[in-house]
Coordinates of C-alpha atoms in Angstrom, one line a residue:
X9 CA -120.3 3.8 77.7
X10 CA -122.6 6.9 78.3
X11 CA -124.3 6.4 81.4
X12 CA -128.0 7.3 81.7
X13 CA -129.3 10.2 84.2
X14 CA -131.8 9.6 86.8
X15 CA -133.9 12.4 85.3
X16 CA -137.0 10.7 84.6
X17 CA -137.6 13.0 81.4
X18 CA -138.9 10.6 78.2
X19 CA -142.3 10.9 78.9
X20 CA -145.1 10.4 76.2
X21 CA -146.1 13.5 74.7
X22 CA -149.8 14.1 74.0
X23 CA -149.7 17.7 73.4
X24 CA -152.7 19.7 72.8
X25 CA -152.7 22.2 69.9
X26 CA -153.2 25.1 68.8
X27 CA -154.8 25.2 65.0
X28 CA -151.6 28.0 63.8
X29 CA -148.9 27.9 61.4
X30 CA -146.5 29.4 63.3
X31 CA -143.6 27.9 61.8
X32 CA -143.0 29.1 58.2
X33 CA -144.1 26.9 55.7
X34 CA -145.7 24.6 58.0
X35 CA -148.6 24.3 55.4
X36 CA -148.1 23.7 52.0
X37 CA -146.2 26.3 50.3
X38 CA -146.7 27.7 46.9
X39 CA -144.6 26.8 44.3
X40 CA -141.6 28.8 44.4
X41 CA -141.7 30.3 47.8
X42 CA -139.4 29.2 50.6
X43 CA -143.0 28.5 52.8
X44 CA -146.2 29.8 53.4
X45 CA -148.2 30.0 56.1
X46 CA -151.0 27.1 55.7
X47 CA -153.2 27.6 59.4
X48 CA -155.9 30.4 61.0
X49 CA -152.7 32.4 62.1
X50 CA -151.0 34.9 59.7
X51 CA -147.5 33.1 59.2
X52 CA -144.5 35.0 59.0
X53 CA -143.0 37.4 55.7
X54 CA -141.4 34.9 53.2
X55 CA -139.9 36.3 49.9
X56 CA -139.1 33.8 46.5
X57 CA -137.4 31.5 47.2
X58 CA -133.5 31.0 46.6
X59 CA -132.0 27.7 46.8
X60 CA -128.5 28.6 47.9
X61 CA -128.7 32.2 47.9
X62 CA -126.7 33.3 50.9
X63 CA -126.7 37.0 51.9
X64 CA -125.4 38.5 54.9
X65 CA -128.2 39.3 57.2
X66 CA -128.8 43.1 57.8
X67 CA -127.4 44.8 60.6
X68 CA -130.4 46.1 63.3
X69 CA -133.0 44.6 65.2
X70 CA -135.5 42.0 63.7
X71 CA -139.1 42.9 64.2
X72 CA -141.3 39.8 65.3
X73 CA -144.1 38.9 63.1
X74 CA -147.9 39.6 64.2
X75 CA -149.1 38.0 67.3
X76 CA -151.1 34.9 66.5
X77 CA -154.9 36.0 67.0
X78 CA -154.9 33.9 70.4
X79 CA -151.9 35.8 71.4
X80 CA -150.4 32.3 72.7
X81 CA -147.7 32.4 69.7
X82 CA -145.9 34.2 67.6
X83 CA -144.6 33.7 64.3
X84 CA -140.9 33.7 64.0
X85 CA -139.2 36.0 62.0
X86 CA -137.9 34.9 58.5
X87 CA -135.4 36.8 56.5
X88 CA -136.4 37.6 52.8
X89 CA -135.8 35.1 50.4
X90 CA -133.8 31.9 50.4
X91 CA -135.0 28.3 52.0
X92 CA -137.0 28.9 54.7
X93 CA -136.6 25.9 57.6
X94 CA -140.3 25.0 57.7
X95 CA -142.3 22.2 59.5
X96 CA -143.5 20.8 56.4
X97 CA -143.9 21.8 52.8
X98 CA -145.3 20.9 49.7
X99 CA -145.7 23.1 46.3
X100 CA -145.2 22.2 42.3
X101 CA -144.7 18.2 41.5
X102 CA -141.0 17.8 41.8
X103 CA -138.8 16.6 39.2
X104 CA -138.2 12.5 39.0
X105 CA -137.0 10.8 42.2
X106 CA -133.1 10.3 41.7
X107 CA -131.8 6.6 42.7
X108 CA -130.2 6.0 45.6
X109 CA -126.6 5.2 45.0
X110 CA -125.3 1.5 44.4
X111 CA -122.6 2.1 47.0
X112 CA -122.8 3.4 50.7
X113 CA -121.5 3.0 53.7
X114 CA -122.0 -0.3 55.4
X115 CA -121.5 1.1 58.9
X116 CA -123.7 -0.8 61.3
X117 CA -124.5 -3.7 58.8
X118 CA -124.0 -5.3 55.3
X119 CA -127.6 -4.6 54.6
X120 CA -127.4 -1.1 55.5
X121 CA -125.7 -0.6 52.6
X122 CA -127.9 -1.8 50.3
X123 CA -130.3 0.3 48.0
X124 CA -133.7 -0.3 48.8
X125 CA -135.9 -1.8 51.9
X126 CA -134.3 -3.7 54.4
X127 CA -136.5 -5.7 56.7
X128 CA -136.3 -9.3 58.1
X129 CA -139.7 -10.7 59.1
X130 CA -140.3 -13.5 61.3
X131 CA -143.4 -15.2 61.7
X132 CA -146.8 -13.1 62.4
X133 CA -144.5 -9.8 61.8
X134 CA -146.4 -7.3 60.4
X135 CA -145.4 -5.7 57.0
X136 CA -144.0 -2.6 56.9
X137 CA -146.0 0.2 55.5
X138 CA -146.2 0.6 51.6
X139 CA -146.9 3.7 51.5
X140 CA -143.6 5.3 53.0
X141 CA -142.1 7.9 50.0
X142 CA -139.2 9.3 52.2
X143 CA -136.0 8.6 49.9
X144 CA -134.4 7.4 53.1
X145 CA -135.3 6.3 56.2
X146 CA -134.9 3.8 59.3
X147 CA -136.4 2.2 62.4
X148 CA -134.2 1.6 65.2
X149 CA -134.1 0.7 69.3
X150 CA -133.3 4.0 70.7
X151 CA -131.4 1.9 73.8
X152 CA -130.0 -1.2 71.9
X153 CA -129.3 0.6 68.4
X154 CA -130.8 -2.4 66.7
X155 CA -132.4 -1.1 63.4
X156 CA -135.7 -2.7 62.5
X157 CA -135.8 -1.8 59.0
X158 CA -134.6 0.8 56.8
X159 CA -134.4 2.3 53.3
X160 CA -131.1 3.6 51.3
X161 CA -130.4 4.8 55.5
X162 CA -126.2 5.9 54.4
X163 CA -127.9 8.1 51.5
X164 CA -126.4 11.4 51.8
X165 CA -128.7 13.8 51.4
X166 CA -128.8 17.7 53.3
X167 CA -129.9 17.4 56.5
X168 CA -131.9 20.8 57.0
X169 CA -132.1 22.0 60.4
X170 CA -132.3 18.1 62.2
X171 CA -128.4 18.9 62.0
X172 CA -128.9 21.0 64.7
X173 CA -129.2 17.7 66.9
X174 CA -125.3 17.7 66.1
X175 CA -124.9 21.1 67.1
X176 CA -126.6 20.6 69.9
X177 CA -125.1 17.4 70.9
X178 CA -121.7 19.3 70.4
X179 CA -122.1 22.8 72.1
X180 CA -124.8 22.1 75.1
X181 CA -122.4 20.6 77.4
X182 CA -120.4 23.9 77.6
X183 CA -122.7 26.5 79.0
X184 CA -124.2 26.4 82.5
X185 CA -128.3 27.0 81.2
X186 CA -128.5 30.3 83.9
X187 CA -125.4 31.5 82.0
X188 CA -126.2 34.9 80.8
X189 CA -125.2 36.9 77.3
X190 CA -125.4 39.4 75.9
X191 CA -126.0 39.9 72.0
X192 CA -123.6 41.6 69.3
X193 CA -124.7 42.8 66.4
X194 CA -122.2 40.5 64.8
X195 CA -123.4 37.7 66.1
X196 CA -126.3 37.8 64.1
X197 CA -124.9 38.0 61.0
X198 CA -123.9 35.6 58.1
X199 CA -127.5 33.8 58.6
X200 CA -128.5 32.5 55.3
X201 CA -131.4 34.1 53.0
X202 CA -134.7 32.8 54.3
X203 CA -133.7 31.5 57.5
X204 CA -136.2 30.9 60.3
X205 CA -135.8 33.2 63.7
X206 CA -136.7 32.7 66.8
X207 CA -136.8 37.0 67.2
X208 CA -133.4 37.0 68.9
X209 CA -132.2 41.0 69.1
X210 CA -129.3 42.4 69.1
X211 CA -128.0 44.5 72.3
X212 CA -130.1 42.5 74.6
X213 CA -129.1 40.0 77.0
X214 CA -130.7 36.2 77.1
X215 CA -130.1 32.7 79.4
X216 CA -128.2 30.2 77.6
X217 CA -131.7 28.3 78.6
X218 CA -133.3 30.6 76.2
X219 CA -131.4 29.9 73.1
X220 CA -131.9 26.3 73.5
X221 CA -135.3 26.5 73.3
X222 CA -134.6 29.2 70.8
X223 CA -133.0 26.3 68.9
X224 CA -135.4 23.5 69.6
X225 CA -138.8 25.0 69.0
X226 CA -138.5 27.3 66.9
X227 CA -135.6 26.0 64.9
X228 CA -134.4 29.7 65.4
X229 CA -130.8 30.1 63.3
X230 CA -130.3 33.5 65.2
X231 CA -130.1 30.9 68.4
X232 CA -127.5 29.1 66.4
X233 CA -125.6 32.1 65.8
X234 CA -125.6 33.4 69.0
X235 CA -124.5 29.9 70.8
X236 CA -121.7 29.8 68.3
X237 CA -120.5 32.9 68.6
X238 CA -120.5 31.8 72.9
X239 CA -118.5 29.0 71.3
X240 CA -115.5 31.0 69.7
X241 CA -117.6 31.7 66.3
X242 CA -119.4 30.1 63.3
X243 CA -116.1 28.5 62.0
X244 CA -114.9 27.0 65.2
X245 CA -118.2 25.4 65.9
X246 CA -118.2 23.9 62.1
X247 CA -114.8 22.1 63.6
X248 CA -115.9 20.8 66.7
X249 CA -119.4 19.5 65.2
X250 CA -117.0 17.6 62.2
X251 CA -115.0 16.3 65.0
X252 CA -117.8 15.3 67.3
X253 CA -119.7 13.8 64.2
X254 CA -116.3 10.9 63.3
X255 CA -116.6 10.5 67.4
X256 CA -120.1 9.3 67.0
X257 CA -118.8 7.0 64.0
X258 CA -121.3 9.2 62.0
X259 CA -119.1 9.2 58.4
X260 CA -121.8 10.1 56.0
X261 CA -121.8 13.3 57.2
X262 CA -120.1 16.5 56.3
X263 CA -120.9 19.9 58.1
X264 CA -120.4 23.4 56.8
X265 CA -123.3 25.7 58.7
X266 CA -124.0 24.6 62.1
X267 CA -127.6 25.6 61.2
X268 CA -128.2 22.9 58.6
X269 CA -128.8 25.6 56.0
X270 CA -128.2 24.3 52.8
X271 CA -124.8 24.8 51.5
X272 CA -122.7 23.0 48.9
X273 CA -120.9 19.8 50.1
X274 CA -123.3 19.8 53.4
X275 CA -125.1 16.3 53.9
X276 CA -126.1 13.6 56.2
X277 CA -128.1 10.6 56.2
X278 CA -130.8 9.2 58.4
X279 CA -128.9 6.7 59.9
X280 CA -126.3 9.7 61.2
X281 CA -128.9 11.7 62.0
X282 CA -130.2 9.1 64.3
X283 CA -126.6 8.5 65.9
X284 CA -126.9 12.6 66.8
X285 CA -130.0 11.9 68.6
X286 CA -129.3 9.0 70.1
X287 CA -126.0 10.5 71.8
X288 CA -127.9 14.0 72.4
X289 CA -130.8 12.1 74.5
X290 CA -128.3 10.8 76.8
X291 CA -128.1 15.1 78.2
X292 CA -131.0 15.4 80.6
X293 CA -130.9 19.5 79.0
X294 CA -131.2 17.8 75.5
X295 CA -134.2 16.0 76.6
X296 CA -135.4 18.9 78.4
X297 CA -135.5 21.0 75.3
X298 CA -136.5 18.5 72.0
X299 CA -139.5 17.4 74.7
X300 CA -140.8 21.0 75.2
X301 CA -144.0 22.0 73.1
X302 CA -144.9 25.4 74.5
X303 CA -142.2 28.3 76.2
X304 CA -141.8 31.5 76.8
X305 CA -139.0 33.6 74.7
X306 CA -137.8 36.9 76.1
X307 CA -139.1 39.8 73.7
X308 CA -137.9 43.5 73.7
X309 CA -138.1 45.9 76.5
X310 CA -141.1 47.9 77.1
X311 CA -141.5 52.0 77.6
X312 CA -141.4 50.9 81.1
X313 CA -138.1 49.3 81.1
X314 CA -139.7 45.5 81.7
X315 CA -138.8 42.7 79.8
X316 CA -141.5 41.3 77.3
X317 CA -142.2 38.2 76.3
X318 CA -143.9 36.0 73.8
X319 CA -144.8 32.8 73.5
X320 CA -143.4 30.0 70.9
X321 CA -144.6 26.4 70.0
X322 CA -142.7 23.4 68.8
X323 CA -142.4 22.6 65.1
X324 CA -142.4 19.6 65.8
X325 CA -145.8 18.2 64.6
X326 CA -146.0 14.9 65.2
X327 CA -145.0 16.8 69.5
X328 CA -147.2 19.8 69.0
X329 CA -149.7 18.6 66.7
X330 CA -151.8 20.6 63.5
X331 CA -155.0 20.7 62.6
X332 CA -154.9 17.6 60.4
X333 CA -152.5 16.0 62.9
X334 CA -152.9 14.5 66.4
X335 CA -149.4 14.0 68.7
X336 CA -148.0 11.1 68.4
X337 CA -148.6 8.9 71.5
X338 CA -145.7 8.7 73.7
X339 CA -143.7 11.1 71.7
X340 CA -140.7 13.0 73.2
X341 CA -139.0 14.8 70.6
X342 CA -136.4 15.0 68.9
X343 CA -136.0 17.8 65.7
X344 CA -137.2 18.3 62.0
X345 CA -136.2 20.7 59.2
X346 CA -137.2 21.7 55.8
X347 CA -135.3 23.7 52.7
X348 CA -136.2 23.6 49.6
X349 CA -133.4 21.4 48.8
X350 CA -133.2 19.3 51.5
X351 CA -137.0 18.8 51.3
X352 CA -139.0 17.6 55.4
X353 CA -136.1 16.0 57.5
X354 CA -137.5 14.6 61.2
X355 CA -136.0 12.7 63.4
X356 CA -138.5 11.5 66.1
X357 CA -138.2 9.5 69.6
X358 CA -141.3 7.8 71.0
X359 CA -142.2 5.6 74.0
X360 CA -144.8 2.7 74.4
X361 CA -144.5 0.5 77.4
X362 CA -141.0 -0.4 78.3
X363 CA -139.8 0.2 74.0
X364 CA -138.2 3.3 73.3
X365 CA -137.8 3.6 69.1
X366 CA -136.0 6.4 66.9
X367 CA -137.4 7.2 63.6
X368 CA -135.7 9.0 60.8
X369 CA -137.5 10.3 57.4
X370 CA -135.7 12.5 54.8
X371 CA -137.0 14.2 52.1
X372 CA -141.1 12.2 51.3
X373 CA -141.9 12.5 47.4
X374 CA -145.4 12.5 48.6
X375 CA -146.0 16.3 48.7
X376 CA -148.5 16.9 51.0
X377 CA -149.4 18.8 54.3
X378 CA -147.4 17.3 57.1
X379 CA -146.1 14.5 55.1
X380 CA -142.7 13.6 56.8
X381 CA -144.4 13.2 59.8
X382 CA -147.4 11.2 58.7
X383 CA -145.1 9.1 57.2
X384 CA -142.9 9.0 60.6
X385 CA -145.9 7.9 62.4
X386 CA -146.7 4.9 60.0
X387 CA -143.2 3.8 60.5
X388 CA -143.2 4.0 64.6
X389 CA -146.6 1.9 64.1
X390 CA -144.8 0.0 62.5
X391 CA -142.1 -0.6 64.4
X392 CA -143.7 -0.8 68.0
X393 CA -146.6 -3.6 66.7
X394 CA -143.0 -5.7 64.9
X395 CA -141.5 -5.6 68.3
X396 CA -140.0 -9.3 69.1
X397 CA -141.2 -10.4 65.5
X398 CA -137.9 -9.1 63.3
X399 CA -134.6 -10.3 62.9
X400 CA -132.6 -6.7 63.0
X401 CA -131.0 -5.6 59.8
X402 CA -128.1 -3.4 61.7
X403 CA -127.5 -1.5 64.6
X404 CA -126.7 2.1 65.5
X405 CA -122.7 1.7 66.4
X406 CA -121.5 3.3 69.2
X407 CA -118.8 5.9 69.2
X408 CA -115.0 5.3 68.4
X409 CA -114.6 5.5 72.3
X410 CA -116.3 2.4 72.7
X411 CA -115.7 0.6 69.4
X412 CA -113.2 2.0 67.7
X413 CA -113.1 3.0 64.1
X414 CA -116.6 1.4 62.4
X415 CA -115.2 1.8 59.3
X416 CA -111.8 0.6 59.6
X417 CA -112.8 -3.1 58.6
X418 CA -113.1 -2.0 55.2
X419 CA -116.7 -0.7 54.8
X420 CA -116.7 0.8 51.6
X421 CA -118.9 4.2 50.7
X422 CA -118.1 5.8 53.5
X423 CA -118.0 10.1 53.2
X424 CA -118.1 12.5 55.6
X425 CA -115.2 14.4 57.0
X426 CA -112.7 12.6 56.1
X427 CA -114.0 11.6 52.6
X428 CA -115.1 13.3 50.1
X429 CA -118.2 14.2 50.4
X430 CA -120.8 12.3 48.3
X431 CA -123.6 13.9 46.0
X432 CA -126.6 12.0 46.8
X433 CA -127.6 9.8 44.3
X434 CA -125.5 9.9 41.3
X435 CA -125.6 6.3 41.0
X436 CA -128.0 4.7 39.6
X437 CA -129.5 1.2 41.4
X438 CA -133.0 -0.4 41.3
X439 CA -135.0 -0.4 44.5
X440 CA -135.1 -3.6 46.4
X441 CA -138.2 -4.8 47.4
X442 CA -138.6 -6.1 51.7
X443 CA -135.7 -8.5 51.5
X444 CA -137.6 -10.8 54.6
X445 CA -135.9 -14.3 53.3
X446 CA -132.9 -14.3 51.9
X447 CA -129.7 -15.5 52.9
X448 CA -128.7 -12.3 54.1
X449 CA -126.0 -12.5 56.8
X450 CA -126.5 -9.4 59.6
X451 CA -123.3 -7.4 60.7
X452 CA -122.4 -7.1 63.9
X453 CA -119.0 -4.6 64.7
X454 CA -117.1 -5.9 67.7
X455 CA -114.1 -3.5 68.9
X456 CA -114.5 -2.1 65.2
X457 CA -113.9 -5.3 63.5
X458 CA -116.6 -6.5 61.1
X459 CA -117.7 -10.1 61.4
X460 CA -120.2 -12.1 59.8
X461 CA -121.5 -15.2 61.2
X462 CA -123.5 -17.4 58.3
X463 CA -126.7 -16.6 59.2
X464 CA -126.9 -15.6 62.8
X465 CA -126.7 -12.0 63.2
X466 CA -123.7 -10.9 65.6
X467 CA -124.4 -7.8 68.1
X468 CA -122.6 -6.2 70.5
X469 CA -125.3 -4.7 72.8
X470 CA -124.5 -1.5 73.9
X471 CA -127.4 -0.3 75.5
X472 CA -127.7 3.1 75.8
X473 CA -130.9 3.3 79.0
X474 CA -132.6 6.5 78.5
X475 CA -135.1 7.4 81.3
X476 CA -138.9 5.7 82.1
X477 CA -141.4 7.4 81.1
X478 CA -143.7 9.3 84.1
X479 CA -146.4 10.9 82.7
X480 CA -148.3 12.1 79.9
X481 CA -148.8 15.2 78.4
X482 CA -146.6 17.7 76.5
X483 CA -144.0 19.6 78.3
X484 CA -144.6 23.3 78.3
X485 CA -143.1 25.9 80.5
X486 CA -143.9 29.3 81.6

């Protein structure tokens, strides 16, 4: 079992704000761009947008957009054209909401399978919110792994940049954070069209520290670059983040950038996407990073031969907040995305009282501002006021070094590396409606053997403890 460190680094996050769009796209963007700028500070260049277009990025330095008028942030850089990751977006009503497909993966629980909300209610339980348009998404115990509810969570859908939680999960562990490197103009190259940029340039040296938060906040896919090509390249890091994903018993998904750009064949699902940050908050550096709203990025070097820098915010809204958003109480991360395929993807970790919960959202049909992560807030409200007054539906499962092979008692629907990899919603089902009676039986996976027990739900607690809680505030460093 993972142990938990010491470092007491989960704290609520109540971050003040800044009223910017520093993160492309963060308002709502107009139809047919990759994402515009929607607050008081000029957003970074965006050209149209180009679902999969994928160019090789030029060769050079990147010039940082304008300073932010308060000179507190500044933009990232974006290349022209493509999907640009975004914090939210909006634009033209989309085309009709495909159905989820009659089969998935039943890892974690028979119900988990099933199209359509999943909830069991007990007496005085609150309902959950009906106004929740994400095409998947779930509820769970960030420490147990029980999931509260859930809708269509094995759905696989692209990810966006919340895949970086895998990449993350996969490459932090290697490099001491003081380690020191020094950029190629290779490594920055191969990024796809529209991609979001922390200002990374080439010939100049930055802490392994730096890219993280390079990664994290600004969802920077010259970071990701960078850290890969530390890692023995773009194609090695692919492997290790397909083998780290069957590890985690995470079989929906199947990884071809470790950016989360969108490519053909890449996809996810929510309830994978939680596994990825479930297993990345157990690295006090993980923590460290998805919990910080406000840092310091190394810029370029000065006529005087000293080291610049600028300042960077989360894109993280529900951490960082928006003009039309406060922080989410008790927040502490983790990551969100956006493409124009993959649509808003956030997953989100938030504390109250001695009740740690995970959210997942992917893809709302709602298209407004800051959508996923109104939407992510109803669902922690949710979730926190149901504690003690819902029978779980599932469970996260633990990796095949504690339980084996999840899917080796025969749950059927299963993709991900060692499947083909499915296409999101060919299959057409009718959406279930909260399923709180019922004679559903729960799943419970024991040493990767699935066993129902009538009606009593069967789980094998792995508790993953992730640190108290000791103060309030948003993390922000010099």
């Amino acid at each position: 079992m993972m142990s938990s460190s010491l470092i007491p680094s989960l704290a609520p996050r109540g971050a003040a704000f800044a009223p910017s769009s520093a993160h492309p796209g963060s308002g709502t963007p107009r139809p047919g761009s990759a994402g515009a700028s929607g607050g008081a500070v000029p957003g970074p260049r965006t050209a149209r947008a180009s679902r999969a277009a994928r160019v090789p990025a030029p060769r050079g330095p990147r010039a940082v957009s304008a300073l932010a008028v308060s000179a507190l942030l500044v933009p990232p850089v974006v290349l022209g054209g493509g999907s640009a990751y975004a914090a939210d977006g909006g634009g033209a009503k989309r085309a009709k909401e495909p159905a989820p497909p009659a089969v998935m993966s039943r890892v974690g629980g028979e119900r988990l399978g099933v199209p359509g909300v999943q909830v069991r209610l007990k007496g005085g339980a609150p309902k959950v919110p009906q106004g929740i348009t994400a095409r998947s998404w779930i509820v769970s115990d960030a420490e147990s792994g029980e999931v509260l509810a859930a809708k269509n969570p094995h759905w696989q859908l692209p990810p966006a940049s919340t895949l970086k939680m895998l990449f993350a999960d996969t490459v932090l562990p290697k490099f001491p954070k003081d380690e020191k490197y020094k950029v190629k103009p290779a490594d920055l190259q191969g990024m796809g069209a529209g991609s979001s940029l922390v200002g990374i340039k080439e010939n100049l040296t930055y802490a392994v520290h730096d890219l993280w938060l390079g990664v994290f906040l600004r969802s920077g896919n010259d970071a990701v670059h960078t850290l890969a090509a530390m890692n023995g390249g773009t194609e090695a890091t692919v492997t290790e983040m397909r083998q780290r994903a069957k590890d985690l018993n995470a079989v929906d998904t199947h990884v071809v950038t470790p950016d989360g750009y969108d490519a053909p064949g890449q996809v996810s699902s929510a309830y994978d996407l939680s596994l990825f940050a479930r297993a990345g908050l157990q690295n006090a550096d993980f923590r460290e990073y998805c919990a910080t709203a406000n840092a310091q990025f190394p810029g370029d070097v000065n006529k005087n031969g000293k080291r610049m820098s600028f300042g960077i915010q989360n894109t993280n809204r529900l951490l960082s907040g928006d003009y039309d958003l406060k922080p989410y109480p008790g927040i502490a991360g983790v990551k969100n995305g956006y493409t124009t395929n993959a649509g808003n993807t956030l997953t989100v970790v938030a504390q109250h009282g001695a009740r740690k919960l995970l959210v997942t959202v992917m893809n709302p049909a709602k298209q407004e501002r800051n959508e996923a992560y109104k939407e992510a807030a109803a669902l922690f409200d949710w979730g926190f006021s149901a504690a003690g007054k819902v029978e779980p539906v599932g469970r996260l499962v633990g990796p095949r070094s504690e339980e084996g092979d999840a899917t080796a008692a025969g749950h059927h629907g299963a993709g991900g590396d060692d499947a083909k990899p499915g296409k999101g919603g060919a299959s057409a089902a009718p959406e279930a409606a909260d399923s709180s009676g019922g004679a559903w039986t729960a799943a419970g996976v024991a040493g990767g053997a699935l066993v129902l027990v009538g009606a009593v739900a069967l789980f094998v607690r792995r508790r993953r403890p992730l640190p108290e809680a000791v103060r309030r505030g948003a993390r922000r460093r010099r």
